[in-house]
Amino acid sequence: MVPDQNKSKSMNRIDSKFGELNRKGRKALITFITAGDPDLDTTFELVLEMERKGADVVELGVPFSDPLADGTTIQRASQRALNNKVRLRDILKLVYKLRRKTEIPIVLMSYLNPIYKYGLEEFATTCRKTGVDGVIIPDLVPEEAEEWLTVARLNKLSTIFLAAPTSPLERIKKIASKSTGFLYYVSLTGVTGARDKLNSNIIEALKAIKRITNKPVACGFGISNPQQARKVSRYSDGVIVGSAIIDLIEKSTSRKAILKNVGNFVASLHQKMVGD
Amino acid sequence: MEKVLPDKSGYFGIFGGKFVPETLMSALKELERVYNRAKRDKSFQDELKYYLSEYGGRPTPLYFARNLTKKLGGAKIYLKREDLCHTGAHKINNTLGQALLAKRMGKRRIIAETGAGQHGVATATVSALLGLECEIYMGTEDIKRQSLNVFKMELLGAKVIPVSSGTKTLKDSINETIRDWVANVRTTHYLLGSCVGPHPYPMMVRDFQSVIGKEVKRQILEKEGRLPDYLIACVGGGSNSLGLFHHFYNDAVKFIGVEAAGLGIKSGRHAAPLYVGEIGILHGSKSYVLQDSDGQILPAHSVAPGLDYPGVGPEHSFYKKTGRADYFVVTDKEALQAFHFFSETEGIIPALEPAHALAYLMKIAKDTNKDEIIVLCLSGRGDKDVEIAGALPDRFKAPATIPSSRRIRR
């Protein structure tokens, strides 16, 4: 019997974190990596290293054969993890192992099918037991989520929904009301991947969204350097950086180099975001 | 009369739905709205009818296959000649409908996936006709297998974009088309080619294809004064079969869908999600899919590129679950034998996709009565497949004698 890693918590780690940052007047740095890219031991070390260098929340991507919301960077990361035969259950075990070392909020990002195949209820229960705090399912919109939300609520799991530039404001309001933990605002009309320039409408959009919801709003997709992170964090409660980190993992030739390069990059994001 | 599905949320029983990135939700809702309006709009229906007949060549004949009937020695066999449509397959019925809708929505750019190239050619064709910009995603494996269709698409002014991710076939070209759509959704219409994907596609594509069955109903009543006993069609995503079945849903007519068994079900290299798949979520809808124990989608295999897909339309999953249709499988080898046998018997070269339906017909015809009637959808012509079939060793060619059902079953 696995001891329940979330039992003693009256409050979800994500909510506590946003509360704490809010009191300090700070914004959340949320970093994304694909679990098992290039292997699960590196992922374990990377989570701890990113936390040391200033990450506030970690998002772990569950590899999938058909990641249709992802650009080439995360597609390749997903493929590397799949080549290593990394399975959803291995990632849940990894989180369990991490929970002996860290209390950083951990969010799993997975397409629906691996979760559906695992069994919605069993997955939610296992998330609670292993210490997962929230789940992002990029191909699950609120209309289709009732069954999932029921089991997620029972297990005190946050379900983070996405809002996009193509979502009308009225709809974003509804999405925000269904979302727990935070609302994920997709900064651009497109798939994931580092971009040189930010979408020009992003500030206006974030301002409008902040007016219609009290929930924390984190912004991701295409944010790839400290300047962009700083700019976006001014108008949101958090910034999500993924592909830019995975690019570094891909370019590094050893585990040591991966930890060093990603660590330095996360530190530079953190410094720019907290600096005056 | 049973209620016509899907329901308002796009469900056929427990199958269907809209499992897509949020970015696409507004476009899907717009498409649904515009489509529902067009469905009731006489000017749209008249325009579609005009193009289907004057440009697409409809109605297609319902041909009594005298030689085949005689040789197989069972029920009377009629063939719905979709191979005679403009571009050589039923695909044009849907591409004309959707391209006219795209114009109504003010979207000047069309993107589409293609496996065999038939849907790509049909999309490039209507884009040329209506002056729309057109880009087609096609797996590099399929580009190799169907070079003639690549050349045709380019000739028609479309850009063919090779897809080298994943299995490099239809499944991955759909992924890539969806990614393009996510990025360009404001200006672009995704002209999906089968009854798959998120709502409203499975419903809309079926409706556009249902002209097949509507004509069959009228034609068979004229010729035989009664409805057929069996409807048979191949099933990849499922558009020609659902197009044939739809208007017979409430009639006492048996529906038979034939999936590709590839190298054999036991080999694991097939494209038969209805036959051996499990329920999952792929490309925006809940349906039967080929997947492993971890929920990863498995690559499909079929000698017919148009059937080479690990998923299937949600309406077929509903038909399977409720028993409204029966599904069977046919191997590559059986389909190739049927391809040869049928060409020699009727003087019609079928595409490898409907050759699967023909192979199944050859298996069961003997067990049917002479006073029964079978209608088979000959969904496309085989010019595109001559190269594949020609490159295969002799043992795949037609047996010199009439195939006994035993011989085919072996």
XYZ file of C-alpha atoms in Angstrom:
686
model
C 0.000 0.000 0.000
C 1.399 3.318 -1.048
C 1.188 5.983 1.640
C -0.894 8.936 0.528
C 1.443 11.785 -0.283
C -1.254 14.420 -0.430
C -3.334 13.327 2.555
C -1.985 15.711 5.177
C -2.412 18.710 2.875
C -5.594 20.616 3.430
C -4.575 22.895 0.580
C -3.212 21.870 -2.768
C 0.479 22.761 -3.272
C -0.358 24.853 -6.351
C -2.834 27.026 -4.448
C -0.391 27.432 -1.565
C 2.356 28.436 -3.972
C 0.316 31.081 -5.776
C -0.877 32.359 -2.385
C 2.672 32.606 -1.100
C 3.966 34.315 -4.268
C 1.052 36.711 -4.224
C 1.868 37.776 -0.665
C 5.449 38.409 -1.724
C 4.354 40.304 -4.818
C 6.081 37.790 -7.052
C 5.111 35.848 -10.172
C 5.368 32.110 -10.714
C 8.044 30.662 -12.930
C 6.620 27.406 -14.304
C 9.044 25.192 -16.182
C 8.086 22.366 -18.506
C 10.107 19.315 -19.445
C 9.063 16.038 -21.022
C 9.393 13.245 -18.480
C 11.930 10.669 -19.606
C 13.749 12.974 -22.018
C 16.456 11.838 -22.340
C 15.812 9.447 -19.393
C 13.899 9.362 -16.102
C 16.979 9.731 -13.880
C 17.848 12.972 -15.641
C 14.259 14.158 -15.238
C 14.521 13.457 -11.500
C 17.709 15.525 -11.195
C 16.346 18.262 -13.456
C 13.251 18.850 -11.328
C 15.427 19.355 -8.240
C 17.902 21.529 -10.128
C 15.173 23.727 -11.624
C 13.700 24.200 -8.155
C 17.121 25.201 -6.783
C 17.494 27.756 -9.583
C 14.129 29.400 -8.983
C 11.333 27.391 -10.624
C 8.108 27.696 -8.593
C 6.070 24.990 -10.309
C 7.210 22.095 -12.489
C 5.209 20.715 -15.380
C 6.091 17.201 -16.500
C 5.040 16.242 -20.013
C 3.766 12.695 -20.523
C 5.050 11.472 -23.892
C 2.413 10.605 -26.490
C 2.607 9.121 -29.953
C 0.407 11.847 -31.479
C 1.063 15.186 -29.759
C -1.033 17.354 -32.044
C -0.808 20.572 -30.017
C 2.984 20.444 -29.959
C 5.622 21.835 -32.262
C 8.691 19.936 -33.403
C 10.759 20.512 -30.227
C 8.314 18.781 -27.879
C 7.441 16.203 -30.551
C 11.091 15.153 -30.617
C 11.329 15.116 -26.812
C 8.216 12.962 -26.702
C 9.727 10.592 -29.250
C 12.995 10.313 -27.282
C 11.057 9.413 -24.148
C 8.937 6.882 -26.023
C 12.060 5.338 -27.509
C 13.140 4.782 -23.904
C 9.789 3.066 -23.287
C 8.766 5.633 -20.679
C 5.200 4.942 -19.593
C 2.679 6.953 -17.616
C 3.075 4.606 -14.629
C 6.849 5.197 -14.654
C 6.245 8.937 -14.498
C 3.883 8.527 -11.548
C 6.588 6.495 -9.792
C 9.062 9.250 -10.535
C 6.810 11.819 -8.869
C 6.524 9.541 -5.841
C 10.318 9.419 -5.634
C 10.555 13.197 -6.041
C 8.120 13.753 -3.183
C 10.734 12.456 -0.724
C 12.986 15.292 -1.814
C 10.783 18.238 -2.689
C 7.476 19.974 -2.039
C 7.496 21.895 -5.334
C 4.068 21.789 -7.012
C 4.107 19.189 -9.785
C 1.689 19.304 -12.704
C 1.394 16.528 -15.287
C 0.653 17.540 -18.848
C -0.784 14.645 -20.809
C -2.968 14.127 -23.841
C -6.209 12.441 -22.922
C -5.681 8.976 -24.394
C -2.907 7.727 -22.069
C -5.006 8.887 -19.087
C -8.196 7.394 -20.532
C -6.432 4.091 -21.094
C -5.024 4.143 -17.541
C -8.547 4.743 -16.286
C -9.671 8.222 -15.249
C -10.466 7.273 -11.677
C -7.421 5.110 -11.137
C -5.211 7.808 -12.605
C -6.663 10.512 -10.353
C -6.282 8.301 -7.276
C -2.707 7.437 -8.169
C -1.918 11.112 -8.737
C -3.090 11.892 -5.227
C -1.116 9.021 -3.750
C 2.107 9.811 -5.544
C 1.962 13.542 -4.922
C 0.878 15.032 -8.248
C -0.906 18.343 -7.670
C -2.537 19.124 -10.967
C -3.167 17.976 -14.506
C -3.212 19.772 -17.853
C -4.897 17.896 -20.703
C -4.415 19.888 -23.923
C -7.083 17.989 -25.863
C -9.734 18.161 -23.160
C -11.988 21.227 -23.195
C -14.401 21.893 -20.292
C -17.426 20.656 -22.311
C -15.925 17.158 -22.424
C -14.455 17.159 -18.930
C -17.329 16.418 -16.536
C -16.384 12.801 -15.915
C -12.754 13.738 -15.326
C -13.581 16.711 -13.102
C -15.632 14.516 -10.794
C -12.738 12.168 -10.045
C -10.181 14.992 -9.998
C -12.184 16.883 -7.365
C -12.531 13.783 -5.211
C -8.757 13.495 -5.206
C -8.058 17.208 -4.641
C -6.312 17.444 -7.988
C -6.226 20.745 -9.832
C -7.424 20.681 -13.428
C -5.822 23.465 -15.382
C -7.734 24.381 -18.534
C -6.337 26.343 -21.425
C -7.690 29.530 -22.931
C -6.537 30.659 -26.363
C -6.395 33.898 -28.360
C -9.273 32.504 -30.439
C -11.472 31.996 -27.354
C -14.065 34.770 -26.956
C -13.884 36.531 -23.591
C -17.250 35.117 -22.519
C -15.907 31.641 -23.116
C -12.667 32.388 -21.248
C -14.806 33.372 -18.279
C -16.441 29.945 -18.348
C -13.124 28.163 -18.797
C -11.652 30.080 -15.864
C -14.588 29.103 -13.661
C -13.949 25.408 -14.407
C -10.196 25.727 -13.972
C -8.535 25.033 -10.628
C -4.956 25.838 -9.621
C -4.563 28.403 -12.359
C -5.800 29.269 -15.839
C -3.345 28.548 -18.649
C -3.444 31.298 -21.245
C -1.983 30.221 -24.577
C -0.049 33.267 -25.774
C -0.333 32.577 -29.477
C -2.512 30.977 -32.121
C -0.395 27.932 -32.838
C 1.426 24.939 -31.433
C 4.110 24.924 -28.735
C 7.643 26.005 -29.600
C 10.116 28.797 -28.911
C 9.480 32.006 -30.899
C 11.660 35.084 -31.421
C 8.809 37.495 -30.919
C 5.850 37.591 -28.594
C 2.342 37.889 -29.964
C 1.623 41.637 -30.068
C -1.864 41.269 -28.561
C -0.723 39.343 -25.536
C -0.660 42.228 -23.030
C -4.144 43.432 -23.955
C -5.475 39.890 -23.768
C -3.964 39.270 -20.330
C -5.317 42.545 -19.002
C -8.804 41.646 -20.219
C -8.622 38.171 -18.685
C -7.398 39.466 -15.329
C -10.490 41.650 -15.225
C -12.878 38.697 -15.548
C -11.332 36.136 -13.189
C -9.844 36.047 -9.723
C -7.946 32.870 -10.439
C -4.224 32.999 -11.105
C -3.464 33.296 -14.824
C -0.254 31.807 -16.188
C 0.849 32.405 -19.737
C 2.735 29.981 -21.962
C 3.560 28.890 -25.547
C 6.457 30.541 -27.346
C 8.038 32.263 -24.351
C 11.713 31.564 -24.798
C 13.954 34.128 -23.056
C 14.244 36.103 -19.801
C 13.131 39.401 -21.379
C 9.937 37.842 -22.714
C 9.303 36.104 -19.377
C 9.708 39.374 -17.525
C 7.403 41.272 -19.841
C 4.626 38.659 -19.717
C 4.921 38.167 -15.950
C 4.035 41.809 -15.377
C 0.553 41.227 -16.696
C -0.033 37.702 -15.414
C 0.523 35.591 -12.315
C 2.989 33.248 -13.914
C 4.984 32.357 -16.959
C 5.377 28.893 -18.489
C 8.576 28.075 -20.359
C 8.952 24.720 -22.101
C 10.410 24.354 -25.569
C 13.337 26.706 -24.842
C 14.381 24.385 -21.993
C 13.945 21.292 -24.126
C 16.090 22.869 -26.842
C 18.882 23.066 -24.234
C 18.364 19.437 -23.197
C 18.539 18.397 -26.826
C 21.769 20.322 -27.461
C 23.585 19.142 -24.333
C 25.755 16.074 -24.691
C 25.778 14.684 -21.128
C 23.571 14.643 -18.040
C 26.019 16.967 -16.360
C 25.796 19.429 -19.240
C 21.982 19.216 -19.274
C 21.780 20.052 -15.556
C 24.255 22.901 -15.917
C 22.699 24.465 -19.029
C 19.097 24.147 -17.879
C 20.032 25.304 -14.376
C 21.715 28.429 -15.714
C 18.802 29.195 -18.017
C 16.192 28.790 -15.264
C 18.320 31.010 -13.004
C 18.414 33.693 -15.716
C 14.607 33.530 -16.111
C 14.148 33.756 -12.355
C 16.520 36.686 -11.930
C 14.936 38.678 -14.715
C 11.460 38.028 -13.298
C 12.261 39.045 -9.721
C 14.646 41.879 -10.622
C 13.449 45.476 -10.539
C -38.062 6.116 -36.893
C -35.077 6.295 -34.601
C -33.569 9.655 -33.886
C -30.861 10.765 -36.255
C -27.501 10.993 -34.572
C -25.236 12.623 -33.526
C -26.791 14.527 -30.633
C -26.168 18.240 -30.124
C -22.776 17.627 -28.542
C -21.655 15.496 -31.434
C -22.136 12.103 -29.808
C -23.200 8.831 -31.378
C -24.022 7.014 -28.140
C -20.771 7.194 -26.184
C -18.666 7.903 -29.301
C -17.633 11.176 -30.910
C -17.310 14.512 -29.151
C -14.790 17.315 -29.510
C -11.415 16.432 -28.044
C -9.297 19.227 -29.446
C -6.988 22.017 -28.321
C -8.955 25.050 -27.130
C -7.617 27.123 -30.048
C -9.858 25.166 -32.430
C -13.090 25.369 -30.444
C -14.307 28.641 -31.944
C -13.642 27.415 -35.469
C -15.510 24.159 -34.828
C -18.468 26.059 -33.442
C -18.462 28.399 -36.431
C -18.286 25.448 -38.813
C -21.168 23.762 -37.045
C -23.261 26.907 -37.189
C -22.538 27.614 -40.845
C -23.069 23.987 -41.799
C -26.383 23.691 -39.989
C -27.596 26.825 -41.725
C -26.381 25.628 -45.146
C -28.127 22.306 -44.632
C -31.476 24.079 -44.556
C -30.575 26.719 -47.120
C -32.022 25.969 -50.527
C -29.517 28.135 -52.393
C -26.620 26.202 -50.857
C -28.210 22.850 -51.591
C -28.974 23.910 -55.164
C -25.418 25.089 -55.705
C -24.046 21.804 -54.315
C -26.447 19.793 -56.451
C -25.377 21.729 -59.522
C -21.686 21.030 -58.960
C -22.267 17.391 -57.999
C -24.051 16.690 -61.257
C -22.482 19.051 -63.788
C -18.932 18.853 -62.431
C -18.779 15.699 -60.320
C -20.705 13.468 -62.733
C -23.560 12.479 -60.452
C -25.692 10.489 -60.263
C -23.297 7.584 -60.660
C -24.735 4.361 -62.109
C -25.910 1.454 -60.028
C -24.496 -1.250 -62.229
C -25.744 -4.828 -62.249
C -22.552 -6.923 -62.259
C -23.826 -9.770 -64.421
C -20.523 -11.615 -64.818
C -19.637 -11.394 -61.182
C -23.105 -12.534 -60.108
C -22.890 -15.507 -62.461
C -19.375 -16.511 -61.434
C -19.989 -16.212 -57.717
C -23.298 -18.017 -58.009
C -25.278 -16.340 -55.245
C -27.217 -13.113 -54.760
C -27.624 -10.483 -57.459
C -24.716 -8.074 -57.150
C -25.040 -4.380 -57.865
C -22.111 -1.993 -57.802
C -22.453 1.658 -56.918
C -20.030 3.181 -59.381
C -18.308 5.891 -57.326
C -15.212 5.095 -59.369
C -16.887 7.043 -62.171
C -17.012 10.273 -60.176
C -14.749 13.106 -61.270
C -11.269 12.424 -59.778
C -12.045 8.709 -59.650
C -13.503 8.233 -56.195
C -16.334 9.212 -53.862
C -14.096 11.820 -52.195
C -15.356 14.607 -54.480
C -18.849 14.485 -52.880
C -17.402 15.748 -49.622
C -14.759 18.111 -50.977
C -17.312 19.985 -53.082
C -19.586 20.398 -50.070
C -16.867 21.580 -47.710
C -15.195 23.891 -50.226
C -18.516 25.634 -50.840
C -18.875 25.996 -47.070
C -15.357 27.405 -46.774
C -16.295 30.067 -49.309
C -19.363 30.918 -47.218
C -17.143 31.330 -44.167
C -14.816 33.603 -46.135
C -11.891 31.232 -45.733
C -9.694 31.357 -48.806
C -7.102 28.811 -47.747
C -7.785 25.072 -47.691
C -5.635 22.461 -45.997
C -6.160 18.719 -46.007
C -4.547 15.433 -45.148
C -4.305 12.613 -47.601
C -3.377 8.955 -47.390
C -3.891 7.365 -50.795
C -3.909 10.774 -52.407
C -7.536 10.434 -53.500
C -8.791 12.949 -50.975
C -5.816 15.203 -51.723
C -6.593 15.154 -55.436
C -10.292 15.783 -54.803
C -9.414 18.707 -52.520
C -6.908 20.172 -54.977
C -9.535 19.805 -57.701
C -12.286 21.756 -55.947
C -9.753 24.355 -54.782
C -8.769 24.933 -58.407
C -12.436 25.091 -59.371
C -13.367 27.631 -56.711
C -10.131 29.622 -56.731
C -8.962 28.670 -53.250
C -5.385 28.329 -52.050
C -4.644 24.676 -51.270
C -1.999 22.794 -49.288
C -2.046 19.036 -48.796
C -0.189 17.143 -46.066
C 0.949 13.688 -47.093
C 3.191 11.152 -45.350
C 6.497 10.482 -47.070
C 5.672 6.748 -47.097
C 2.458 7.485 -48.988
C 4.222 9.904 -51.340
C 6.420 6.983 -52.336
C 3.439 4.639 -52.790
C 1.226 7.092 -54.669
C 3.516 9.254 -56.782
C 0.911 9.630 -59.536
C -1.474 11.383 -57.170
C 1.285 13.694 -55.925
C 1.895 14.763 -59.502
C -1.839 15.293 -60.043
C -2.177 17.504 -56.967
C 0.717 19.658 -58.099
C -0.715 19.848 -61.580
C -3.943 21.140 -60.018
C -2.027 23.960 -58.360
C -1.846 22.554 -54.823
C 1.246 22.425 -52.697
C 2.066 18.967 -51.334
C 3.813 19.099 -47.962
C 5.695 15.903 -47.047
C 5.164 14.656 -43.483
C 8.069 12.684 -42.066
C 7.020 12.507 -38.404
C 5.800 9.323 -36.717
C 4.692 6.574 -39.077
C 4.897 8.908 -42.107
C 1.393 7.871 -43.209
C -2.207 9.101 -42.922
C -2.278 9.309 -39.112
C 0.681 11.670 -39.039
C -0.498 13.739 -41.975
C -3.689 14.366 -39.947
C -1.562 15.445 -36.939
C 0.357 17.846 -39.156
C -2.794 19.267 -40.753
C -4.294 19.867 -37.304
C -1.096 21.680 -36.238
C -1.322 23.899 -39.309
C -4.991 24.550 -38.566
C -4.225 25.461 -34.944
C -1.798 28.094 -36.232
C -3.914 29.440 -39.116
C -7.440 28.782 -37.979
C -8.683 32.309 -38.627
C -8.024 32.199 -42.355
C -7.989 28.492 -43.106
C -10.528 25.719 -43.459
C -9.452 22.182 -42.668
C -11.126 20.061 -45.323
C -11.117 16.736 -43.508
C -11.662 13.799 -45.824
C -13.395 11.156 -43.744
C -16.052 10.698 -41.068
C -13.439 11.122 -38.340
C -12.177 14.035 -36.236
C -14.081 16.293 -33.850
C -17.757 17.193 -34.215
C -19.143 18.389 -36.641
C -16.833 16.577 -39.098
C -18.125 13.000 -38.670
C -21.687 14.214 -39.176
C -20.936 16.693 -41.946
C -18.777 14.357 -44.032
C -21.360 11.607 -43.674
C -24.120 13.963 -44.797
C -22.160 15.049 -47.863
C -21.419 11.407 -48.688
C -24.970 10.234 -48.047
C -25.813 11.219 -51.609
C -24.392 7.763 -52.427
C -27.044 5.848 -50.503
C -29.793 8.252 -51.446
C -29.175 7.512 -55.125
C -28.839 3.779 -54.459
C -32.233 3.729 -52.789
C -33.923 5.378 -55.741
C -32.003 3.315 -58.308
C -32.597 -0.076 -56.703
C -36.309 0.654 -56.321
C -36.425 1.484 -60.019
C -34.526 -1.637 -61.037
C -35.770 -4.212 -58.563
C -38.815 -2.665 -56.983
C -37.453 -3.379 -53.535
C -34.617 -2.580 -51.155
C -31.415 -4.651 -51.124
C -30.656 -7.277 -48.479
C -27.043 -6.315 -47.941
C -24.939 -3.181 -48.264
C -21.197 -3.831 -48.330
C -18.388 -1.288 -48.233
C -14.780 -1.016 -47.106
C -14.043 0.919 -43.919
C -10.961 3.047 -43.348
C -12.179 6.215 -41.663
C -15.583 5.234 -42.958
C -16.899 7.855 -45.373
C -17.935 5.747 -48.366
C -19.556 3.143 -46.128
C -21.483 5.636 -43.999
C -22.423 7.486 -47.170
C -23.910 4.255 -48.483
C -25.558 3.203 -45.201
C -27.035 6.454 -43.923
C -30.350 6.560 -45.818
C -30.991 2.893 -45.018
C -30.538 3.274 -41.249
C -34.191 2.543 -40.444
C -34.660 -0.110 -43.134
C -34.334 -3.861 -42.779
C -31.071 -3.931 -44.694
C -27.904 -5.592 -43.386
C -24.843 -3.338 -43.198
C -21.439 -4.948 -43.693
C -18.210 -3.028 -43.208
C -14.893 -4.528 -44.301
C -11.684 -3.497 -42.575
C -8.121 -4.201 -43.648
C -6.474 -7.179 -41.959
C -3.155 -6.281 -43.598
C -0.675 -9.085 -43.067
C -3.189 -10.859 -40.821
C -4.818 -9.867 -37.534
C -2.441 -12.099 -35.561
C 0.602 -10.410 -37.102
C -0.417 -7.156 -35.429
C 0.135 -5.410 -38.773
C -3.366 -4.442 -39.811
C -5.856 -1.594 -39.828
C -8.845 -3.123 -38.061
C -9.757 -0.977 -35.025
C -13.402 -2.077 -35.107
C -12.446 -5.718 -35.268
C -9.770 -5.764 -32.551
C -9.271 -2.190 -31.271
C -10.245 -0.628 -27.973
C -12.057 2.587 -27.161
C -9.767 5.604 -27.062
C -9.366 9.197 -28.163
C -7.609 10.034 -31.411
C -7.790 13.104 -33.639
C -10.581 14.778 -31.746
C -13.099 12.027 -31.135
C -13.774 9.014 -28.972
C -13.932 5.845 -31.021
C -12.258 2.472 -31.436
C -8.512 2.809 -32.013
C -5.439 0.646 -32.265
C -3.428 1.338 -29.140
C -0.990 -0.344 -26.786
C -1.475 -0.986 -23.074
C -0.100 2.488 -22.278
C -2.521 4.345 -24.546
C 0.005 5.041 -27.292
C -1.497 4.855 -30.764
C -0.179 1.907 -32.779
C 0.810 2.192 -36.420
C -1.654 0.647 -38.843
C -0.844 -1.369 -41.935
C -2.694 -2.030 -45.144
C -1.671 -2.440 -48.761
C -4.454 0.072 -49.450
C -3.191 3.481 -48.341
C -6.754 4.767 -47.896
C -7.392 2.147 -45.206
C -4.024 2.533 -43.491
C -5.327 4.313 -40.377
C -5.427 3.198 -36.694
C -8.740 4.922 -35.971
C -12.255 4.880 -37.384
C -15.244 7.208 -37.456
C -17.267 7.365 -34.211
C -20.501 6.495 -36.012
C -19.012 3.139 -37.024
C -18.057 2.504 -33.407
C -21.662 3.203 -32.515
C -22.884 0.817 -35.231
C -20.566 -1.856 -33.918
C -21.553 -1.381 -30.293
C -25.261 -1.427 -31.093
C -24.984 -4.238 -33.635
C -26.481 -2.151 -36.452
C -23.580 -3.160 -38.709
C -21.306 -6.188 -38.838
C -17.608 -5.799 -39.445
C -15.258 -8.253 -41.081
C -11.636 -8.207 -42.182
C -9.776 -9.020 -45.374
C -5.998 -9.424 -45.731
C -3.727 -7.650 -48.203
C -3.414 -10.883 -50.127
C -7.156 -11.480 -50.381
C -7.710 -7.886 -51.489
C -5.058 -8.208 -54.201
C -6.591 -11.428 -55.460
C -9.960 -9.710 -55.622
C -8.335 -6.779 -57.435
C -7.190 -9.131 -60.216
C -10.261 -11.325 -60.270
C -12.617 -8.391 -60.477
C -10.607 -6.611 -63.188
C -10.727 -9.753 -65.350
C -14.365 -10.526 -64.619
C -16.014 -7.159 -65.041
C -13.447 -5.118 -66.945
C -13.296 -2.619 -64.107
C -10.038 -2.001 -62.248
C -11.058 -1.260 -58.645
C -9.001 0.735 -56.150
C -7.336 -1.445 -53.511
C -9.662 0.000 -50.868
C -12.949 -1.309 -52.353
C -11.035 -4.431 -53.432
C -11.302 -5.305 -49.723
C -15.081 -5.124 -49.934
C -14.971 -7.202 -53.137
C -12.792 -9.836 -51.470
C -15.339 -10.177 -48.700
C -18.122 -10.377 -51.247
C -16.283 -13.243 -52.957
C -16.154 -15.074 -49.632
C -19.845 -14.817 -48.824
C -21.625 -14.662 -52.178
C -21.896 -18.455 -52.337
C -23.760 -18.509 -49.037
C -26.396 -16.045 -50.232
C -29.585 -16.910 -52.119
C -30.131 -16.136 -55.777
C -33.185 -14.059 -54.916
C -31.240 -11.799 -52.577
C -29.691 -8.482 -53.575
C -26.297 -7.117 -52.569
C -25.151 -3.544 -53.205
C -21.420 -2.944 -52.920
C -19.881 0.502 -52.967
C -17.109 0.592 -55.553
C -15.648 3.672 -53.931
C -12.785 4.344 -56.325
C -10.980 3.244 -59.428
C -7.662 1.442 -59.371
C -5.414 3.426 -61.710
C -3.464 4.709 -58.738
C -2.790 1.155 -57.532
C -1.644 -0.480 -60.737
C 1.973 0.173 -59.871
C 1.681 -1.387 -56.388
C -0.175 -4.421 -57.719
C 2.184 -4.845 -60.665
C 5.231 -4.887 -58.437
C 3.944 -7.830 -56.417
C 4.882 -11.462 -57.082
C 2.567 -13.741 -59.097
C 1.122 -15.536 -56.100
C -0.918 -12.418 -55.346
C -2.561 -12.544 -58.734
C -5.941 -14.003 -59.492
C -6.317 -17.740 -59.409
C -7.070 -19.012 -62.929
C -10.297 -20.657 -61.792
C -13.191 -19.090 -59.961
C -12.154 -18.807 -56.354
C -14.054 -21.171 -54.126
C -14.918 -19.692 -50.782
C -12.680 -22.274 -49.152
C -9.697 -21.207 -51.154
C -10.092 -17.565 -50.251
C -10.651 -18.302 -46.581
C -7.439 -20.284 -46.273
